[in-house]
Backbone as JSON, one array per atom type, in Angstrom:
{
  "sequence": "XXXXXXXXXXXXXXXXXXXXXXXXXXXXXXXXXXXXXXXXXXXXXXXXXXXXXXXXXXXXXXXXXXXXXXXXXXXXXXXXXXXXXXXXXXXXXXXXXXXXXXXXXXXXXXXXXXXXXXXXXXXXXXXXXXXXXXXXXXXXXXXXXXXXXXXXXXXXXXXXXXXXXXXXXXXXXXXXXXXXXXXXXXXXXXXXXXXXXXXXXXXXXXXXXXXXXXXXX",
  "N": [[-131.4, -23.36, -55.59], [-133.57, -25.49, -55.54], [-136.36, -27.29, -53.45], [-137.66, -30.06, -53.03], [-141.15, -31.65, -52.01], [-142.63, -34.48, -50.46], [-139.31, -34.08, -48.78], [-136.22, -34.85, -50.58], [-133.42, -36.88, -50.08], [-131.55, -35.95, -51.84], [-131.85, -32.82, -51.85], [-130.44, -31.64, -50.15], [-127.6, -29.96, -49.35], [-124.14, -30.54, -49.6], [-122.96, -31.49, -46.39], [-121.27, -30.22, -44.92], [-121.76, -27.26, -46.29], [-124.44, -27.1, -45.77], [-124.3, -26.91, -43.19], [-121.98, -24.03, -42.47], [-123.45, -22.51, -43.72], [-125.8, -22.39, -41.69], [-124.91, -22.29, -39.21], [-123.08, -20.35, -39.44], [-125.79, -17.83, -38.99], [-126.27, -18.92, -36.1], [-123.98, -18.01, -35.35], [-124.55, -15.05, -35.7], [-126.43, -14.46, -34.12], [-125.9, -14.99, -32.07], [-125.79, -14.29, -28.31], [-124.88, -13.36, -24.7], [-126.9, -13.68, -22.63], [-128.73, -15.17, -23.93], [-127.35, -17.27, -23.79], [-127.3, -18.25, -21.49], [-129.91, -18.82, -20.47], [-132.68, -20.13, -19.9], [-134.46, -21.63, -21.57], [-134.05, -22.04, -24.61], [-134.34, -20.43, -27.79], [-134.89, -19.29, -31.35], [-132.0, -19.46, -33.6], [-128.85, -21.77, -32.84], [-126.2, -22.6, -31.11], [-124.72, -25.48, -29.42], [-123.19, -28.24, -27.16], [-124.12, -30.35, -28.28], [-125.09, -29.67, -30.95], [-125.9, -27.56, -33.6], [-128.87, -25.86, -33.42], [-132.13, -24.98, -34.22], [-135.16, -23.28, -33.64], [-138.5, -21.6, -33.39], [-139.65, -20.82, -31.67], [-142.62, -22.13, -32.02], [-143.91, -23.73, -34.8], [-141.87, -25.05, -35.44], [-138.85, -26.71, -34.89], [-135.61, -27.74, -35.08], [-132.78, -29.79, -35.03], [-129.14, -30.54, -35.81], [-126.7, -32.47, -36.1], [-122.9, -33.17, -35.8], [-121.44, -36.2, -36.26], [-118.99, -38.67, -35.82], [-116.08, -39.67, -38.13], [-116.95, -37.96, -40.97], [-119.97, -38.39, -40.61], [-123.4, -36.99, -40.54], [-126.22, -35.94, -38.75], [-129.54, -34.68, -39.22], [-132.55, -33.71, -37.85], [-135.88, -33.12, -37.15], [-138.73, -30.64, -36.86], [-141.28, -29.43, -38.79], [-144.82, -28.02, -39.21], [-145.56, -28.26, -41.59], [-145.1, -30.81, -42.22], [-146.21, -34.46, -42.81], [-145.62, -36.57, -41.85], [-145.65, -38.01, -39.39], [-149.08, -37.71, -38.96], [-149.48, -39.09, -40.93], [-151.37, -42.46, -42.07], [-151.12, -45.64, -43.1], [-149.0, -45.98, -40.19], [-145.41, -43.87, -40.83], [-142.32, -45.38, -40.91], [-140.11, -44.04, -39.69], [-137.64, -44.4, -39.09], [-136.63, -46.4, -40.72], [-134.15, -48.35, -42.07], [-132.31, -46.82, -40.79], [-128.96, -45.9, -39.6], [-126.91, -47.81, -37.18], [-125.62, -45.43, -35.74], [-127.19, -43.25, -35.21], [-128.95, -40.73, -33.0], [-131.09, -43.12, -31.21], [-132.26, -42.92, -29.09], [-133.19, -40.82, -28.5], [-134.14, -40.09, -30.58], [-136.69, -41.78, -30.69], [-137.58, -41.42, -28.13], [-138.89, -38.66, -29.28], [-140.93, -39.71, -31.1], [-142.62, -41.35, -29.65], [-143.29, -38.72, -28.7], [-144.58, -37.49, -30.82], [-143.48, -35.58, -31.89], [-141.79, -35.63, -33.89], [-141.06, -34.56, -37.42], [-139.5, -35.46, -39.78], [-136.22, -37.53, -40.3], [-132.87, -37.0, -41.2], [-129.96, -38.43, -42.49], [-126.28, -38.48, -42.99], [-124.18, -40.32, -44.68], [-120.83, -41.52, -45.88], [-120.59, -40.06, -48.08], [-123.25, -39.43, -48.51], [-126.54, -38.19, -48.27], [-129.19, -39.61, -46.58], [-132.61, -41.34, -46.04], [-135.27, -42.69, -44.53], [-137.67, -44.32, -46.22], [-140.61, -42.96, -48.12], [-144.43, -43.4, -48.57], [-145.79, -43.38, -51.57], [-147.98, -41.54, -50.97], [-147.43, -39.42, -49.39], [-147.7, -36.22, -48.18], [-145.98, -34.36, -47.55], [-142.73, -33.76, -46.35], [-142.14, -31.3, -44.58], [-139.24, -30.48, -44.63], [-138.33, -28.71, -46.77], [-140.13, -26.45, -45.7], [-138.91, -26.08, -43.29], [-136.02, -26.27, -43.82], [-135.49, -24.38, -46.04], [-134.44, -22.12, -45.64], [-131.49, -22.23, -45.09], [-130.45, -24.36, -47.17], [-131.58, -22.66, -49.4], [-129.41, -20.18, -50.9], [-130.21, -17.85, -52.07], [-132.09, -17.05, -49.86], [-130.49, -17.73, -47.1], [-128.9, -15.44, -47.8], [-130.91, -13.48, -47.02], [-131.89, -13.6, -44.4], [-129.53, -13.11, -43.25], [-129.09, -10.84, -43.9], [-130.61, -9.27, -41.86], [-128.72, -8.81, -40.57], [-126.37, -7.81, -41.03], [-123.94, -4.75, -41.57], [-125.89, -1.78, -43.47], [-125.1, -1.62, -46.99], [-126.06, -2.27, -49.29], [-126.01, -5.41, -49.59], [-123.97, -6.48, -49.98], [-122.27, -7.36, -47.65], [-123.66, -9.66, -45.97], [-123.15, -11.41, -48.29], [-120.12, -11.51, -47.94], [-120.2, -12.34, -45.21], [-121.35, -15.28, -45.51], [-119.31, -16.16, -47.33], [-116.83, -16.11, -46.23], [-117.45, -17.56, -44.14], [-118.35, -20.05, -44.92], [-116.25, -20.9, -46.14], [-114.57, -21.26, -43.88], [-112.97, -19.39, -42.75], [-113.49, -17.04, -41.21], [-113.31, -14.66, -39.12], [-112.59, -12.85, -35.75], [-112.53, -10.7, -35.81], [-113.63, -9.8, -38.73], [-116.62, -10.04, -38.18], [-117.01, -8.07, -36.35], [-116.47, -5.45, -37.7], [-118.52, -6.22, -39.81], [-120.98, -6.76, -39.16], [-124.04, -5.88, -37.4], [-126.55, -5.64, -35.28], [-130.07, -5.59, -36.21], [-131.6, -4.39, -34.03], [-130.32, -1.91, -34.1], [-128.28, -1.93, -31.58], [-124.79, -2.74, -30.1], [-123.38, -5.3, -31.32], [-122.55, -8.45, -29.55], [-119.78, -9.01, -29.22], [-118.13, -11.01, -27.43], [-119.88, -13.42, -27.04], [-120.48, -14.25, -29.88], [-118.27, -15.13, -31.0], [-117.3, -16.9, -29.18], [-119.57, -18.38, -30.39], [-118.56, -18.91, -32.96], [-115.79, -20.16, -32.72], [-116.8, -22.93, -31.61], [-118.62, -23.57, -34.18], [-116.84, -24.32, -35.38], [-116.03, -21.9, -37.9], [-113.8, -20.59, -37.91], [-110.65, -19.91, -38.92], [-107.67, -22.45, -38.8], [-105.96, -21.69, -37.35], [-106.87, -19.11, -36.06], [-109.0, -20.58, -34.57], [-107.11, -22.38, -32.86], [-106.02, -20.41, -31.23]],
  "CA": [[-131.62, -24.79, -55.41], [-135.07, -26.31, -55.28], [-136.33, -28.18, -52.81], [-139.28, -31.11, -53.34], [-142.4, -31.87, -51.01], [-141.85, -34.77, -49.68], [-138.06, -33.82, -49.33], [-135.27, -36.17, -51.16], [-131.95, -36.62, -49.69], [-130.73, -34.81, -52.77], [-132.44, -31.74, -52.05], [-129.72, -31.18, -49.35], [-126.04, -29.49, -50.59], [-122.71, -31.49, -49.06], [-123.44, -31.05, -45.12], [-120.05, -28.98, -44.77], [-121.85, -26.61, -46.9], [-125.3, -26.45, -44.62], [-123.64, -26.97, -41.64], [-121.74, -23.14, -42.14], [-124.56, -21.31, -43.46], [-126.76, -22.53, -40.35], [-123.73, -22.15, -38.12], [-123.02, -18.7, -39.61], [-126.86, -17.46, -38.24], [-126.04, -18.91, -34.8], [-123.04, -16.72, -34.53], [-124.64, -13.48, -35.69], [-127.41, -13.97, -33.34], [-125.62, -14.92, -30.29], [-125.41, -13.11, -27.46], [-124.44, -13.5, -23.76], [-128.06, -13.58, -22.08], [-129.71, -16.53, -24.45], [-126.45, -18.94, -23.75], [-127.52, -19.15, -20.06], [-131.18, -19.62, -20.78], [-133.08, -21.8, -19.38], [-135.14, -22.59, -22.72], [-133.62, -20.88, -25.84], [-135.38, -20.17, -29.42], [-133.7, -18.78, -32.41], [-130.99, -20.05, -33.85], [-127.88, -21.28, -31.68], [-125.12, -24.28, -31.22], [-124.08, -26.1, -28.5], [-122.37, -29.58, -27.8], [-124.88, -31.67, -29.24], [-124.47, -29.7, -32.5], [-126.97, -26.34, -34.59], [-130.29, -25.91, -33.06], [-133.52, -23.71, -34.76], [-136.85, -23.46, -32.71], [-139.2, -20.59, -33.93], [-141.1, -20.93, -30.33], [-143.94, -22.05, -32.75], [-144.39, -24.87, -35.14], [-140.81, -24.85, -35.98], [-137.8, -26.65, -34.51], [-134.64, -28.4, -35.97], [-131.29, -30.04, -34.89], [-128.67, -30.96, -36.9], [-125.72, -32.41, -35.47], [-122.04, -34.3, -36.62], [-120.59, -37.16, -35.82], [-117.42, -38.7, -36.1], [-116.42, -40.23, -39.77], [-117.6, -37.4, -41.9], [-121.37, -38.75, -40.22], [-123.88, -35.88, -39.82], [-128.14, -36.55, -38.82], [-130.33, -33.61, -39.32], [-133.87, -34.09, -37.64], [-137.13, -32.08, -36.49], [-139.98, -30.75, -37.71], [-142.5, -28.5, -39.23], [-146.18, -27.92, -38.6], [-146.12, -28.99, -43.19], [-144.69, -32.52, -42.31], [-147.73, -34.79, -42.77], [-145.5, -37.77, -41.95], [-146.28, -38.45, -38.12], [-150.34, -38.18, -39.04], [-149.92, -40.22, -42.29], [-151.82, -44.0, -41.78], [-150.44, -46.68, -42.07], [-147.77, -45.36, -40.04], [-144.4, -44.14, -41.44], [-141.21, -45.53, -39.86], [-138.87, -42.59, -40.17], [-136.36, -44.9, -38.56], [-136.37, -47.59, -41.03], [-133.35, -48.17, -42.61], [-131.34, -45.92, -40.27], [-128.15, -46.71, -39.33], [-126.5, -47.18, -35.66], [-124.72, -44.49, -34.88], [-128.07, -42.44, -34.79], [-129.32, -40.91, -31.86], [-131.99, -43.15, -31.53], [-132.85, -42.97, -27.55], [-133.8, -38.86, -28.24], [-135.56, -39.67, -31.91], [-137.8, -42.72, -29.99], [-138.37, -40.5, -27.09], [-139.23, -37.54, -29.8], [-141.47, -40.12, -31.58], [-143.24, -41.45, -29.04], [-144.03, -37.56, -28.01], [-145.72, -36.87, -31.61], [-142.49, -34.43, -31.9], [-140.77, -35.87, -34.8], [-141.31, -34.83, -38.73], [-138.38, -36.27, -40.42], [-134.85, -37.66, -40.0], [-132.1, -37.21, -42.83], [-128.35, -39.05, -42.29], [-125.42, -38.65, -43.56], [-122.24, -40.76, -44.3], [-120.43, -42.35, -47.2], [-121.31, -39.42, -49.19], [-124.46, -39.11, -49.28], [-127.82, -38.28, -47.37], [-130.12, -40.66, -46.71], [-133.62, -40.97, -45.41], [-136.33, -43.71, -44.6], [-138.78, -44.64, -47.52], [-141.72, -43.01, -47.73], [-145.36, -43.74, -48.91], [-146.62, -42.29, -52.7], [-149.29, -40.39, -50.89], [-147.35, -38.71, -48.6], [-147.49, -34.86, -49.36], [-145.04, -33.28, -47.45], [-142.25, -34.44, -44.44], [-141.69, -29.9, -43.26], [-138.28, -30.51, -44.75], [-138.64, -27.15, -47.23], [-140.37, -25.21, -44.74], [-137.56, -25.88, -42.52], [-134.38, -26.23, -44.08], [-134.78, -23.56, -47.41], [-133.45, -20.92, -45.33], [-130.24, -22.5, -45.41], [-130.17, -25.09, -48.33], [-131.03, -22.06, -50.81], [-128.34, -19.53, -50.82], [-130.75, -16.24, -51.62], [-132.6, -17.47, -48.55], [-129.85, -17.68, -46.47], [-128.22, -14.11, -47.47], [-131.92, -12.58, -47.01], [-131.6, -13.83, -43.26], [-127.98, -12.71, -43.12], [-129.42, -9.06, -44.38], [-130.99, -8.33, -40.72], [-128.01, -8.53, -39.0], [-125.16, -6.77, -40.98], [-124.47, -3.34, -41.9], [-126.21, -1.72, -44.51], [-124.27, -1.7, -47.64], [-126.42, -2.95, -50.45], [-126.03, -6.68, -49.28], [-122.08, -7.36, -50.24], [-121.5, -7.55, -46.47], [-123.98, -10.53, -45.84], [-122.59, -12.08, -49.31], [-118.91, -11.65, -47.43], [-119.88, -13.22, -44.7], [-121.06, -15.9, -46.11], [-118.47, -16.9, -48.08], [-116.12, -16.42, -45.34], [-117.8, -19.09, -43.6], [-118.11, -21.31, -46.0], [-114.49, -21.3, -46.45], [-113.74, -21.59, -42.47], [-112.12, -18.45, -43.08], [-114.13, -16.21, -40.8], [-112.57, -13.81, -37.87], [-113.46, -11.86, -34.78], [-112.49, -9.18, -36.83], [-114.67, -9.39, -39.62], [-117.14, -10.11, -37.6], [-116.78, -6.5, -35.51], [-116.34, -5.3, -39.25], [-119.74, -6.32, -40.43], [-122.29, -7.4, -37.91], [-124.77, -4.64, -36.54], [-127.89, -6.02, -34.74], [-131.32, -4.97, -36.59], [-131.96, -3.04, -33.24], [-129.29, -0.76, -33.09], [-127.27, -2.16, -30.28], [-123.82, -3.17, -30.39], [-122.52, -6.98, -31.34], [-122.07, -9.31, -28.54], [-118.79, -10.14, -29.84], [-117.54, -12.26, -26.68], [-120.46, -14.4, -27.6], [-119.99, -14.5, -31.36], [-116.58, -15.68, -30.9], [-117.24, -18.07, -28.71], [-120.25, -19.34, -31.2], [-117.71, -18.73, -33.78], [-115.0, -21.09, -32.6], [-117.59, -23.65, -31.56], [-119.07, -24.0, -34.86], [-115.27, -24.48, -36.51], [-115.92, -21.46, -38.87], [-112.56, -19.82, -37.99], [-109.26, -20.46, -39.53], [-107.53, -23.58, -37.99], [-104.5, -20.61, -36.57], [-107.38, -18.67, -34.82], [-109.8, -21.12, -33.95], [-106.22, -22.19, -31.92], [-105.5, -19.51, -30.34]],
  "C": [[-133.08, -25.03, -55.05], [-135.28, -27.46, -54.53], [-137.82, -29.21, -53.07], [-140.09, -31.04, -51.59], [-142.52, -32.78, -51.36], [-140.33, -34.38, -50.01], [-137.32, -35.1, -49.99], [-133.99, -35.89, -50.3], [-130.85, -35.75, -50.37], [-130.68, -33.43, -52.84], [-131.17, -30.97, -50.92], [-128.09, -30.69, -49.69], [-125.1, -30.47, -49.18], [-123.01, -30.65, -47.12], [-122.9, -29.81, -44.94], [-121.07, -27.17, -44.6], [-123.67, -25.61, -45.65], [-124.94, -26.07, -43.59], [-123.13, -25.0, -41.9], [-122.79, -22.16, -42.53], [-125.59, -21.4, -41.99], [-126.05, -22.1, -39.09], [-123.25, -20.31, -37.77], [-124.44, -17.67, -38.84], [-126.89, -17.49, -36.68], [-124.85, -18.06, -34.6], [-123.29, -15.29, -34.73], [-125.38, -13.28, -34.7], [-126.9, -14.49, -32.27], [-125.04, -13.85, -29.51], [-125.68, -14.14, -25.73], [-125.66, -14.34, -22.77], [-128.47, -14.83, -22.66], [-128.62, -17.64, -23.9], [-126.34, -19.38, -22.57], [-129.31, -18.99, -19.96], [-131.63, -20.83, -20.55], [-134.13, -22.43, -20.8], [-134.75, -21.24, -23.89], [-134.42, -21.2, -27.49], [-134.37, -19.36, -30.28], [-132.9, -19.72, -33.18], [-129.48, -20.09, -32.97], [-127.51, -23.25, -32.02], [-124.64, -23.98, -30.06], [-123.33, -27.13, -28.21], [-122.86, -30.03, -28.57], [-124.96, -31.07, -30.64], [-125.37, -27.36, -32.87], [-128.6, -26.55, -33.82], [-131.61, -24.59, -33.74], [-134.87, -24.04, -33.89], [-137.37, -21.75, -33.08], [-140.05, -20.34, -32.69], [-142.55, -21.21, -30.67], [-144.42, -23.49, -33.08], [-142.8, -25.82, -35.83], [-139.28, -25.75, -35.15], [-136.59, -28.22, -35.37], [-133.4, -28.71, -35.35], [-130.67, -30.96, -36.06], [-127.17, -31.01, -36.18], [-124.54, -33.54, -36.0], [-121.94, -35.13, -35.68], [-119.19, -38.04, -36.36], [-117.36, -39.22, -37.35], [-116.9, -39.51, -40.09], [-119.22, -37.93, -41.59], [-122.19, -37.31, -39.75], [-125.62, -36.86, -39.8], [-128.25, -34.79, -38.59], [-132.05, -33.91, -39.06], [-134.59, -33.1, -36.89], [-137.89, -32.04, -37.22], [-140.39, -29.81, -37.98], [-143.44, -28.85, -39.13], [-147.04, -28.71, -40.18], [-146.02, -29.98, -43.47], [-145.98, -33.21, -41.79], [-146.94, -36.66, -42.33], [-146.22, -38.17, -40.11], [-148.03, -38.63, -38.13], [-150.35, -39.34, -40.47], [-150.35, -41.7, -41.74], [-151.8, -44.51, -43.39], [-149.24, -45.53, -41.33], [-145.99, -44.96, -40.52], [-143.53, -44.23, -40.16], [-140.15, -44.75, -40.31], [-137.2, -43.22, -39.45], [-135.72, -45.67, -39.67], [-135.01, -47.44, -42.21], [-132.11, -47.36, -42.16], [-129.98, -46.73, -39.65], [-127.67, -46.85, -37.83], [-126.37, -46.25, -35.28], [-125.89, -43.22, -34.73], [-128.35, -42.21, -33.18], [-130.63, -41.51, -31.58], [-132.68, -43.44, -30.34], [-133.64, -41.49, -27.89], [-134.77, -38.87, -29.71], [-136.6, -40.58, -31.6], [-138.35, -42.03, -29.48], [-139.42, -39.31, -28.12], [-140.78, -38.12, -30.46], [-142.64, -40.45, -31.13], [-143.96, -39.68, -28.22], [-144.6, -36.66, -29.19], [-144.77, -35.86, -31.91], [-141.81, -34.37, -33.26], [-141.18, -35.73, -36.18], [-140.82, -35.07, -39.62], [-136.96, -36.67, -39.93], [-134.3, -37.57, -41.39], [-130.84, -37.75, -42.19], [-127.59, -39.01, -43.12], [-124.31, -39.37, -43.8], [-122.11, -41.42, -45.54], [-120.71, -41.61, -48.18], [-122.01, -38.58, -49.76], [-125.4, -39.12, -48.02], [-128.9, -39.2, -48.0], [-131.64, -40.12, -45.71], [-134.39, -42.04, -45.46], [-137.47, -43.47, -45.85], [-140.0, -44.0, -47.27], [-143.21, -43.28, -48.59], [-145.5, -42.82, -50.31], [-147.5, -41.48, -52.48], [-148.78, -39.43, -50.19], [-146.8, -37.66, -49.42], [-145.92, -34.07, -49.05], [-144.35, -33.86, -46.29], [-141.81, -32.79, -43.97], [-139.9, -29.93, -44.09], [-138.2, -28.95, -46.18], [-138.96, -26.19, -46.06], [-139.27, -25.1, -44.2], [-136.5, -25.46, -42.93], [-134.26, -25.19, -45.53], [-134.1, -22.57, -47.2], [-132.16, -21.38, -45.09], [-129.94, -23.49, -46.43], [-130.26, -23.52, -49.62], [-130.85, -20.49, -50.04], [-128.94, -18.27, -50.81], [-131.66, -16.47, -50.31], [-131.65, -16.95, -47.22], [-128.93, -16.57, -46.05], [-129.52, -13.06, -47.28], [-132.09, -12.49, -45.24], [-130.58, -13.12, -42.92], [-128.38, -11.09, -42.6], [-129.81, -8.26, -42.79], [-129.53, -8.35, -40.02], [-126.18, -7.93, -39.5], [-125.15, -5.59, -41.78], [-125.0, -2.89, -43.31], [-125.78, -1.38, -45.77], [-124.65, -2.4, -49.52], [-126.57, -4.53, -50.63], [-124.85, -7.52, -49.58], [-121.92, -7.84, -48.91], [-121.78, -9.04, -46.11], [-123.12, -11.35, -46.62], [-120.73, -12.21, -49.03], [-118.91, -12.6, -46.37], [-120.21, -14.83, -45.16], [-119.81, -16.56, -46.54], [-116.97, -16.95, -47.3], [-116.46, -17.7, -44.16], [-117.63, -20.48, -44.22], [-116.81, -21.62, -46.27], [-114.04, -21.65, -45.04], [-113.02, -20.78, -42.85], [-112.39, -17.05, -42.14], [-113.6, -15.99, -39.34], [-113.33, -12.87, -36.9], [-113.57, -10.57, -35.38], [-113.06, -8.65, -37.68], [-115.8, -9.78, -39.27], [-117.78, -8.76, -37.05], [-117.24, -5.78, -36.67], [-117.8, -4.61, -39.7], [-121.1, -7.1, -40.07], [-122.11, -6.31, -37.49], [-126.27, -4.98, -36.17], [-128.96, -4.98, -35.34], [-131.85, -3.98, -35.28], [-131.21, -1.94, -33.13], [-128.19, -0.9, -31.88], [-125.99, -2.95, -31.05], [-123.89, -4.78, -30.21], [-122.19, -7.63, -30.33], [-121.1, -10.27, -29.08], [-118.33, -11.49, -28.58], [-118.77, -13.66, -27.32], [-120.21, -14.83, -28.66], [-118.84, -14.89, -31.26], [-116.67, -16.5, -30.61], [-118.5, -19.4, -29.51], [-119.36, -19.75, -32.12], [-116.56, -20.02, -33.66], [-115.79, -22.48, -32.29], [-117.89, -24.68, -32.34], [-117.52, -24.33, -35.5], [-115.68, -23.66, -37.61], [-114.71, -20.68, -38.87], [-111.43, -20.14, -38.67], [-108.58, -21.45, -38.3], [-106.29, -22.6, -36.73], [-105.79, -19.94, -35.45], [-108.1, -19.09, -33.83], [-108.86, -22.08, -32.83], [-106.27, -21.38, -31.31], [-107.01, -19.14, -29.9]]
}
């Protein structure tokens, strides 16, 4: 999948679909130690939804809401919208149910390089200018919008196997099909140390990638 500079709303696959590959990353890389952190980096989910921060130029949330409603907002260091003049309103056109006390605050702190929304469908996004080059939305989001991206990520963190294992999990996510078990299975931390399954489980049920029987129990 190809993504444009500035992004389009189209450039994004059915949330569902981001939502478990991004979701899937926060449960390989959690572990016990970051989820009482007092400032966490990586990839990782909590209430408010999927979080990415690179400790750099890099950070991203992406969170649902009720009604099939998702917003996906942050930034990159390649989003030229916050310096673009005249100013762009990355609000405009947005609908209520945004969070728009934490994307003001973000705005007013020079923090913010795009918003995208979802509902009825379809992603949306405020209008932007013919000159503007780029809103960070590639940099950011290709490691989970395109799919060899997303199993090249995968690759550090399960066993080595030619790359079926990543390409399993995967697609066990994506289905909400995915277990502590295959988990144990096929997750092996790039250092050598064992799986922090209690964590992974508990990212695991979190994100709703389990089956609706285990993510019960």
């Amino acid at each position: 999948m190809t993504m444009q500079r500035p992004g389009l709303p189209g450039d994004l696959p059915a949330p569902e679909v981001l939502w478990a590959r991004w979701a899937l990353v926060a449960v390989v890389e959690a572990t016990t130690a970051a989820e009482s952190a007092r400032y966490r980096t990586g990839t990782w989910i909590d209430e408010e939804g999927l979080h990415l921060d690179d400790c750099g130029c890099t950070w991203w949330t992406f969170s649902r809401v009720a009604d099939g409603r998702y917003v996906l907002f942050g930034e990159d260091e390649s989003s030229g919208v916050k310096w673009h003049r005249p100013p762009v309103d990355m609000l405009a056109g947005a609908p209520d149910w945004l969070p728009h006390e934490e994307l003001r605050d973000r705005l007013e702190g020079d923090e913010l390089g795009c918003v995208y929304w979802y509902e009825n469908g379809a992603w949306a996004r405020a209008p932007y200018p013919d000159d503007l080059g780029d809103d960070g939305l590639d940099c950011g989001m290709s490691r989970f919008v395109v799919r060899a991206e997303a199993l090249r990520l995968l690759d550090e963190h399960v066993r080595r196997d030619g790359g079926s294992s990543a390409a399993a999990l995967l697609e066990h996510a994506e289905d909400r099909r995915l277990t502590q078990e295959l988990l144990e299975s096929l997750v092996a931390p790039a250092d050598g140390s064992a799986p922090d399954l209690p964590a992974m489980t508990r990212a695991l049920h979190r994100a709703g990638l389990a089956p609706r029987t285990a993510a019960a129990g």
